[in-house]
CSV table of C-alpha atoms and ligand atoms in Angstrom, one decimal:
chain,number,residue,atom,x,y,z
A,17,UNK,CA,23.1,10.2,-17.6
A,18,UNK,CA,23.4,7.2,-15.2
A,19,UNK,CA,20.8,4.6,-14.5
A,20,UNK,CA,17.9,6.1,-12.5
A,21,UNK,CA,17.4,4.8,-9.0
A,22,UNK,CA,14.1,3.0,-9.0
A,23,UNK,CA,14.1,0.9,-5.9
A,24,UNK,CA,11.7,1.7,-3.1
A,25,UNK,CA,10.5,4.9,-4.7
A,26,UNK,CA,7.1,6.5,-4.2
A,27,UNK,CA,4.4,5.6,-6.7
A,28,UNK,CA,4.0,7.9,-9.7
A,29,UNK,CA,0.6,9.0,-11.0
A,30,UNK,CA,-0.2,8.1,-14.6
A,31,UNK,CA,-3.6,9.4,-15.8
A,32,UNK,CA,-4.9,9.3,-12.3
A,33,UNK,CA,-3.5,5.8,-11.4
A,34,UNK,CA,-0.7,5.3,-8.9
A,35,UNK,CA,2.0,3.4,-10.8
A,36,UNK,CA,5.2,1.6,-9.9
A,37,UNK,CA,7.9,4.3,-10.3
A,38,UNK,CA,10.1,2.4,-12.7
A,39,UNK,CA,7.2,1.3,-14.9
A,40,UNK,CA,6.0,4.9,-15.2
A,41,UNK,CA,9.3,6.1,-16.7
A,42,UNK,CA,8.8,7.1,-20.4
A,43,UNK,CA,5.1,6.1,-20.3
A,44,UNK,CA,4.8,7.2,-24.0
A,45,UNK,CA,6.3,3.8,-24.8
A,46,UNK,CA,3.1,2.2,-23.6
A,47,UNK,CA,0.8,4.4,-25.6
A,48,UNK,CA,2.8,3.6,-28.8
A,49,UNK,CA,2.7,-0.2,-28.1
A,50,UNK,CA,1.4,-2.1,-31.1
A,51,UNK,CA,-0.8,-5.1,-30.4
A,52,UNK,CA,-1.3,-7.8,-32.9
A,53,UNK,CA,-4.7,-9.5,-33.7
A,54,UNK,CA,-3.4,-12.9,-32.5
A,55,UNK,CA,-2.1,-11.6,-29.1
A,56,UNK,CA,-3.6,-13.1,-26.1
A,57,UNK,CA,-3.7,-10.8,-23.1
A,58,UNK,CA,-3.8,-12.1,-19.5
A,59,UNK,CA,-4.9,-9.3,-17.2
A,60,UNK,CA,-5.4,-9.2,-13.4
A,61,UNK,CA,-5.2,-6.9,-10.5
A,62,UNK,CA,-1.9,-7.8,-8.9
A,63,UNK,CA,-1.8,-10.9,-6.6
A,64,UNK,CA,-4.9,-12.4,-8.1
A,65,UNK,CA,-3.3,-15.5,-9.5
A,66,UNK,CA,-1.6,-14.1,-12.7
A,67,UNK,CA,1.3,-16.5,-12.6
A,68,UNK,CA,-1.0,-19.5,-12.0
A,69,UNK,CA,-3.3,-18.7,-15.0
A,70,UNK,CA,-0.3,-17.8,-17.1
A,71,UNK,CA,1.2,-21.2,-16.6
A,72,UNK,CA,-2.2,-22.8,-17.3
A,73,UNK,CA,-2.6,-20.9,-20.6
A,74,UNK,CA,0.9,-22.0,-21.6
A,75,UNK,CA,0.1,-25.6,-20.8
A,76,UNK,CA,-3.2,-25.4,-22.7
A,77,UNK,CA,-1.6,-23.9,-25.7
A,78,UNK,CA,1.1,-26.6,-25.6
A,79,UNK,CA,-1.5,-29.5,-25.2
A,80,UNK,CA,-0.2,-30.2,-21.7
A,81,UNK,CA,3.4,-30.9,-22.7
A,82,UNK,CA,5.3,-30.2,-19.6
A,83,UNK,CA,8.7,-30.4,-21.3
A,84,UNK,CA,7.7,-27.7,-23.8
A,85,UNK,CA,6.5,-25.6,-20.8
A,86,UNK,CA,9.9,-25.8,-19.2
A,87,UNK,CA,11.5,-24.2,-22.3
A,88,UNK,CA,11.9,-20.9,-20.4
A,89,UNK,CA,11.0,-18.9,-17.3
A,90,UNK,CA,7.5,-17.5,-17.0
A,91,UNK,CA,8.6,-13.9,-17.4
A,92,UNK,CA,10.1,-14.8,-20.9
A,93,UNK,CA,7.3,-17.1,-22.0
A,94,UNK,CA,4.6,-14.5,-21.0
A,95,UNK,CA,6.3,-11.1,-20.8
A,96,UNK,CA,4.7,-8.4,-18.6
A,97,UNK,CA,3.8,-5.4,-20.8
A,98,UNK,CA,4.5,-2.6,-18.4
A,99,UNK,CA,7.6,-4.1,-16.7
A,100,UNK,CA,10.5,-1.8,-16.9
A,101,UNK,CA,13.7,-2.0,-14.8
A,102,UNK,CA,16.5,0.2,-16.0
A,103,UNK,CA,19.3,-1.3,-13.9
A,104,UNK,CA,19.1,-4.7,-15.6
A,105,UNK,CA,17.7,-3.2,-18.8
A,106,UNK,CA,14.5,-5.2,-18.5
A,107,UNK,CA,11.6,-3.9,-20.6
A,108,UNK,CA,8.4,-5.8,-21.3
A,109,UNK,CA,7.7,-3.6,-24.4
A,110,UNK,CA,11.1,-4.0,-26.0
A,111,UNK,CA,11.0,-7.8,-25.3
A,112,UNK,CA,7.5,-8.1,-26.8
A,113,UNK,CA,8.6,-6.3,-30.0
A,114,UNK,CA,10.9,-9.2,-30.8
A,115,UNK,CA,8.6,-12.0,-29.5
A,116,UNK,CA,7.2,-14.1,-32.4
A,117,UNK,CA,3.4,-14.4,-32.7
A,118,UNK,CA,1.2,-15.6,-31.2
A,119,UNK,CA,2.3,-13.7,-28.1
A,120,UNK,CA,0.8,-14.1,-24.7
A,121,UNK,CA,1.0,-10.9,-22.8
A,122,UNK,CA,0.7,-10.3,-19.0
A,123,UNK,CA,-0.5,-7.0,-17.6
A,124,UNK,CA,-2.0,-5.5,-14.5
A,125,UNK,CA,-3.1,-2.3,-16.3
A,126,UNK,CA,-6.6,-0.9,-15.7
A,127,UNK,CA,-8.8,-0.9,-18.9
A,128,UNK,CA,-8.1,2.7,-19.7
A,129,UNK,CA,-4.3,2.4,-19.5
A,130,UNK,CA,-4.2,-0.6,-21.7
A,131,UNK,CA,-2.7,0.3,-25.2
A,132,UNK,CA,-5.6,1.1,-27.6
A,133,UNK,CA,-4.3,-1.3,-30.3
A,134,UNK,CA,-5.0,-4.3,-28.1
A,135,UNK,CA,-8.7,-3.3,-27.9
A,136,UNK,CA,-8.8,-2.3,-31.6
A,137,UNK,CA,-7.3,-5.6,-32.7
A,138,UNK,CA,-10.0,-7.4,-30.7
A,139,UNK,CA,-7.3,-9.5,-29.0
A,140,UNK,CA,-8.5,-12.3,-26.8
A,141,UNK,CA,-8.2,-11.4,-23.1
A,142,UNK,CA,-8.4,-13.5,-20.0
A,143,UNK,CA,-9.1,-11.6,-16.8
A,144,UNK,CA,-8.6,-13.4,-13.5
A,145,UNK,CA,-10.1,-11.9,-10.3
A,146,UNK,CA,-9.5,-12.8,-6.7
A,147,UNK,CA,-11.4,-11.7,-3.6
A,148,UNK,CA,-10.2,-8.3,-2.3
A,149,UNK,CA,-9.3,-9.5,1.2
A,150,UNK,CA,-7.0,-12.2,0.1
A,151,UNK,CA,-5.5,-9.8,-2.4
A,152,UNK,CA,-4.8,-7.3,0.3
A,153,UNK,CA,-2.9,-9.8,2.4
A,154,UNK,CA,-1.0,-11.1,-0.6
A,155,UNK,CA,-0.2,-7.6,-1.9
A,156,UNK,CA,1.1,-6.6,1.6
A,157,UNK,CA,3.6,-9.5,1.6
A,158,UNK,CA,4.6,-8.7,-2.0
A,159,UNK,CA,5.4,-5.2,-1.0
A,160,UNK,CA,7.7,-6.6,1.7
A,161,UNK,CA,9.7,-8.5,-0.9
A,162,UNK,CA,9.4,-6.4,-4.1
A,163,UNK,CA,12.0,-3.7,-4.1
A,164,UNK,CA,10.4,-1.9,-7.1
A,165,UNK,CA,7.5,-1.0,-4.8
A,166,UNK,CA,7.5,1.6,-2.0
A,167,UNK,CA,8.6,0.5,1.4
A,168,UNK,CA,5.5,-1.0,3.0
A,169,UNK,CA,3.9,0.6,6.0
A,170,UNK,CA,2.4,-1.3,8.8
A,171,UNK,CA,-0.4,-3.8,8.1
A,172,UNK,CA,-2.9,-1.5,9.9
A,173,UNK,CA,-2.0,1.3,7.5
A,174,UNK,CA,-1.8,-0.9,4.5
A,175,UNK,CA,-5.5,-2.0,4.8
A,176,UNK,CA,-6.6,1.6,4.6
A,177,UNK,CA,-4.2,2.4,1.8
A,178,UNK,CA,-5.6,-0.6,-0.2
A,179,UNK,CA,-9.2,0.6,0.4
A,180,UNK,CA,-8.1,4.1,-0.8
A,181,UNK,CA,-6.6,2.7,-4.0
A,182,UNK,CA,-3.2,4.0,-2.9
A,183,UNK,CA,-1.3,1.0,-4.1
A,184,UNK,CA,0.2,0.2,-7.6
A,185,UNK,CA,-2.5,0.2,-10.2
A,186,UNK,CA,-4.9,2.0,-7.9
A,187,UNK,CA,-8.3,0.8,-6.7
A,188,UNK,CA,-9.1,-2.9,-6.7
A,189,UNK,CA,-12.7,-2.0,-7.0
A,190,UNK,CA,-12.2,0.1,-10.1
A,191,UNK,CA,-10.1,-2.6,-11.6
A,192,UNK,CA,-12.5,-5.5,-11.3
A,193,UNK,CA,-15.6,-3.5,-12.1
A,194,UNK,CA,-14.2,-1.9,-15.3
A,195,UNK,CA,-12.7,-5.2,-16.6
A,196,UNK,CA,-16.0,-6.9,-15.8
A,197,UNK,CA,-17.8,-4.3,-17.9
A,198,UNK,CA,-15.5,-4.9,-20.9
A,199,UNK,CA,-16.8,-8.4,-21.1
A,200,UNK,CA,-20.0,-7.0,-22.7
A,201,UNK,CA,-18.3,-5.9,-26.0
A,202,UNK,CA,-14.9,-7.6,-26.1
A,203,UNK,CA,-13.7,-11.3,-26.4
A,204,UNK,CA,-12.9,-11.6,-22.7
A,205,UNK,CA,-13.0,-14.6,-20.4
A,206,UNK,CA,-13.6,-13.6,-16.8
A,207,UNK,CA,-12.4,-16.1,-14.3
A,208,UNK,CA,-12.1,-16.2,-10.5
A,209,UNK,CA,-9.2,-17.5,-8.5
A,210,UNK,CA,-11.5,-19.1,-6.0
A,211,UNK,CA,-13.3,-21.1,-8.8
A,212,UNK,CA,-10.0,-22.2,-10.2
A,213,UNK,CA,-8.9,-23.3,-6.8
A,214,UNK,CA,-12.1,-25.3,-6.1
A,215,UNK,CA,-12.9,-26.7,-9.5
A,216,UNK,CA,-9.8,-26.5,-11.6
A,217,UNK,CA,-11.0,-28.9,-14.3
A,218,UNK,CA,-14.1,-26.9,-15.2
A,219,UNK,CA,-12.1,-23.6,-15.2
A,220,UNK,CA,-9.3,-25.0,-17.4
A,221,UNK,CA,-11.9,-26.4,-19.8
A,222,UNK,CA,-13.2,-22.8,-20.1
A,223,UNK,CA,-9.7,-21.5,-20.9
A,224,UNK,CA,-9.2,-24.3,-23.5
A,225,UNK,CA,-12.5,-23.6,-25.2
A,226,UNK,CA,-11.9,-19.9,-25.2
A,227,UNK,CA,-8.5,-20.5,-26.9
A,228,UNK,CA,-10.0,-22.9,-29.4
A,229,UNK,CA,-8.5,-26.1,-27.9
A,230,UNK,CA,-10.1,-29.4,-27.0
A,231,UNK,CA,-8.2,-31.3,-24.4
A,232,UNK,CA,-8.8,-34.9,-23.2
A,233,UNK,CA,-9.2,-35.9,-19.6
A,234,UNK,CA,-5.6,-37.1,-19.3
A,235,UNK,CA,-4.2,-33.8,-20.5
A,236,UNK,CA,-6.5,-31.8,-18.2
A,237,UNK,CA,-5.4,-33.9,-15.3
A,238,UNK,CA,-1.8,-33.3,-16.3
A,239,UNK,CA,-2.3,-29.5,-16.4
A,240,UNK,CA,-4.1,-29.5,-13.0
A,241,UNK,CA,-1.1,-31.4,-11.5
A,242,UNK,CA,1.6,-29.3,-13.1
A,243,UNK,CA,-0.1,-26.0,-12.1
A,244,UNK,CA,-1.0,-27.0,-8.5
A,245,UNK,CA,0.4,-24.6,-5.9
A,246,UNK,CA,2.6,-27.3,-4.5
A,247,UNK,CA,4.2,-28.0,-7.9
A,248,UNK,CA,4.5,-24.3,-8.9
A,249,UNK,CA,6.0,-23.4,-5.5
A,250,UNK,CA,9.0,-25.7,-6.2
A,251,UNK,CA,9.3,-24.9,-9.9
A,252,UNK,CA,12.1,-22.4,-10.5
A,253,UNK,CA,10.7,-21.6,-14.0
A,254,UNK,CA,7.6,-20.0,-12.4
A,255,UNK,CA,8.3,-19.2,-8.8
A,256,UNK,CA,10.2,-16.0,-9.5
A,257,UNK,CA,13.4,-17.1,-7.8
A,258,UNK,CA,15.2,-16.4,-11.2
A,259,UNK,CA,14.9,-12.6,-10.8
A,260,UNK,CA,17.8,-10.7,-9.2
A,261,UNK,CA,17.3,-10.4,-5.4
A,262,UNK,CA,17.7,-6.6,-5.9
A,263,UNK,CA,14.2,-6.8,-7.5
A,264,UNK,CA,12.5,-9.5,-5.4
A,265,UNK,CA,13.9,-10.6,-2.0
A,266,UNK,CA,12.3,-14.0,-1.2
A,267,UNK,CA,13.9,-14.0,2.2
A,268,UNK,CA,11.4,-11.2,3.2
A,269,UNK,CA,8.4,-13.2,1.8
A,270,UNK,CA,8.3,-15.9,-0.9
A,271,UNK,CA,6.5,-15.1,-4.1
A,272,UNK,CA,4.7,-18.4,-3.8
A,273,UNK,CA,3.4,-17.7,-0.3
A,274,UNK,CA,0.4,-19.8,0.6
A,275,UNK,CA,-1.9,-20.0,-2.4
A,276,UNK,CA,-5.1,-20.4,-0.4
A,277,UNK,CA,-8.6,-19.0,-0.1
A,278,UNK,CA,-9.4,-17.2,3.2
A,279,UNK,CA,-5.9,-16.4,4.5
A,280,UNK,CA,-7.2,-12.9,5.2
A,281,UNK,CA,-8.8,-14.4,8.4
A,282,UNK,CA,-5.3,-14.8,9.8
A,283,UNK,CA,-4.6,-11.0,9.4
A,284,UNK,CA,-7.8,-8.9,9.6
A,285,UNK,CA,-8.9,-7.9,13.0
A,286,UNK,CA,-12.7,-7.6,13.6
A,287,UNK,CA,-12.5,-3.8,13.4
A,288,UNK,CA,-10.5,-3.9,10.1
A,289,UNK,CA,-13.0,-6.4,8.7
A,290,UNK,CA,-15.9,-4.1,9.5
A,291,UNK,CA,-14.2,-1.1,7.9
A,292,UNK,CA,-13.4,-3.2,4.9
A,293,UNK,CA,-16.9,-4.5,4.5
A,294,UNK,CA,-18.4,-1.0,4.8
A,295,UNK,CA,-16.2,0.3,2.0
A,296,UNK,CA,-16.7,-2.9,-0.1
A,297,UNK,CA,-20.5,-2.6,0.1
A,298,UNK,CA,-20.5,1.0,-1.1
A,299,UNK,CA,-18.0,0.4,-3.8
A,300,UNK,CA,-19.5,-2.8,-5.2
A,301,UNK,CA,-23.2,-1.7,-5.0
A,302,UNK,CA,-24.7,-1.8,-8.5
A,303,UNK,CA,-22.4,-4.4,-9.9
A,304,UNK,CA,-23.4,-8.0,-10.7
A,305,UNK,CA,-19.9,-9.2,-9.7
A,306,UNK,CA,-19.9,-11.6,-6.8
A,307,UNK,CA,-16.8,-12.9,-5.0
A,308,UNK,CA,-16.4,-15.6,-2.3
A,309,UNK,CA,-14.0,-15.0,0.5
A,310,UNK,CA,-13.9,-18.5,2.0
A,311,UNK,CA,-14.0,-22.1,0.9
A,312,UNK,CA,-17.5,-23.2,0.4
A,313,UNK,CA,-19.4,-25.5,-1.9
A,314,UNK,CA,-20.9,-22.8,-4.0
A,315,UNK,CA,-18.3,-20.2,-5.0
A,316,UNK,CA,-18.2,-17.0,-7.0
A,317,UNK,CA,-21.7,-17.2,-8.5
A,318,UNK,CA,-22.3,-14.2,-10.7
A,319,UNK,CA,-25.5,-13.2,-12.3
A,320,UNK,CA,-24.6,-13.0,-15.9
A,321,UNK,CA,-22.0,-15.6,-16.7
A,322,UNK,CA,-21.1,-16.8,-20.2
B,419,PPS,S1,1.7,-10.9,-9.4
B,419,PPS,O1,3.0,-10.4,-8.8
B,419,PPS,O2,0.7,-9.9,-9.3
B,419,PPS,O3,1.9,-11.3,-10.8
B,419,PPS,O4,1.3,-12.1,-8.5
B,419,PPS,P1,0.2,-13.2,-8.9
B,419,PPS,O5,0.8,-14.3,-9.6
B,419,PPS,O6,-1.0,-12.5,-9.5
B,419,PPS,O7,-0.4,-13.7,-7.5
B,419,PPS,C1,0.4,-14.3,-6.6
B,419,PPS,C2,-0.5,-15.1,-5.7
B,419,PPS,O8,-1.0,-16.2,-6.4
B,419,PPS,C3,-0.7,-17.4,-5.6
B,419,PPS,N1,-0.4,-18.5,-6.5
B,419,PPS,C4,-1.2,-19.6,-6.6
B,419,PPS,N2,-2.3,-20.0,-5.9
B,419,PPS,C5,-2.8,-21.2,-6.1
B,419,PPS,N3,-2.3,-22.1,-7.0
B,419,PPS,C6,-1.2,-21.8,-7.7
B,419,PPS,N4,-0.7,-22.6,-8.6
B,419,PPS,C7,-0.6,-20.5,-7.5
B,419,PPS,N5,0.5,-19.9,-8.0
B,419,PPS,C8,0.6,-18.7,-7.4
B,419,PPS,C9,0.6,-17.0,-4.9
B,419,PPS,O9,0.9,-17.8,-3.8
B,419,PPS,C10,0.2,-15.6,-4.4
B,419,PPS,O10,-0.8,-15.6,-3.4
B,419,PPS,P2,-0.6,-15.7,-1.8
B,419,PPS,O11,-1.9,-15.5,-1.2
B,419,PPS,O12,0.3,-14.5,-1.5
B,419,PPS,O13,0.0,-17.0,-1.5
């Protein structure tokens, strides 16, 4: 049998979640994945700053040593669990099997698709959340350039699809709410993109403390500088330009696009914003999660922080 065609295919349902077609192939692999007690999991809904927090975690674990952090590309340093691309024989699971401990694992999986052993082993997890409107804009542009995703529709249709959870990994609402709940009974650090953007030092200190590290001011400043959007945009080890263009076509939209809070205002019409807000209010009622959607002095204040 030849290599299956996985580019621009429709999403495939896995236990009720729409999944990237290629990743959904042989899903049993995921259920059998063996977590190790010292694994560190970085989880996000896509386009919430995964690459950013991943590089921060790598810098924290390496005490701010930029040379060590240049040892390899981000996809090798922090492999993506569910990534599977048969044409180039890229498999997150296979790669992780041969990765020495302690492993840092990237995933976008919702809580109930994450392999059980990662929960059972009480692995440390860092969840990074970003406001839904900026995620919608970022995801739309990602669909333009990511050939493993279905061909994107118009922006107008995309907003509705996003609200319906008809995008890879399903509903943003379900994702952030269920991960937030996990915080109650699992070692999980819940962070916000907007907080990291506005107060990187405080947020990086939280990451360091969660990972059992104490970093001095100079190291913290070094990490902030190395992981700024401007630096990461031009860093070929983290800006995803190393992947084959058959997977990601940066001429359609760069992976490191804008890296800002509030870009949604450049895309949402007044009518779209009203529709979005109405769904948002319904979906988010009853949760203590609070997001900010624009730059302001007081950002994502939530009611039951650590
Ligand atoms: S992915 O494909 O889901 O793993 O993408 P992810 O890394 O989660 O998200 C990509 C968005 O994060 C922005 N980004 C950053 N913002 C601020 N600072 C830094 N250092 C940084 N690095 C990446 C990236 O530009 C994408 O957001 P948009 O809004 O599209 O620019």
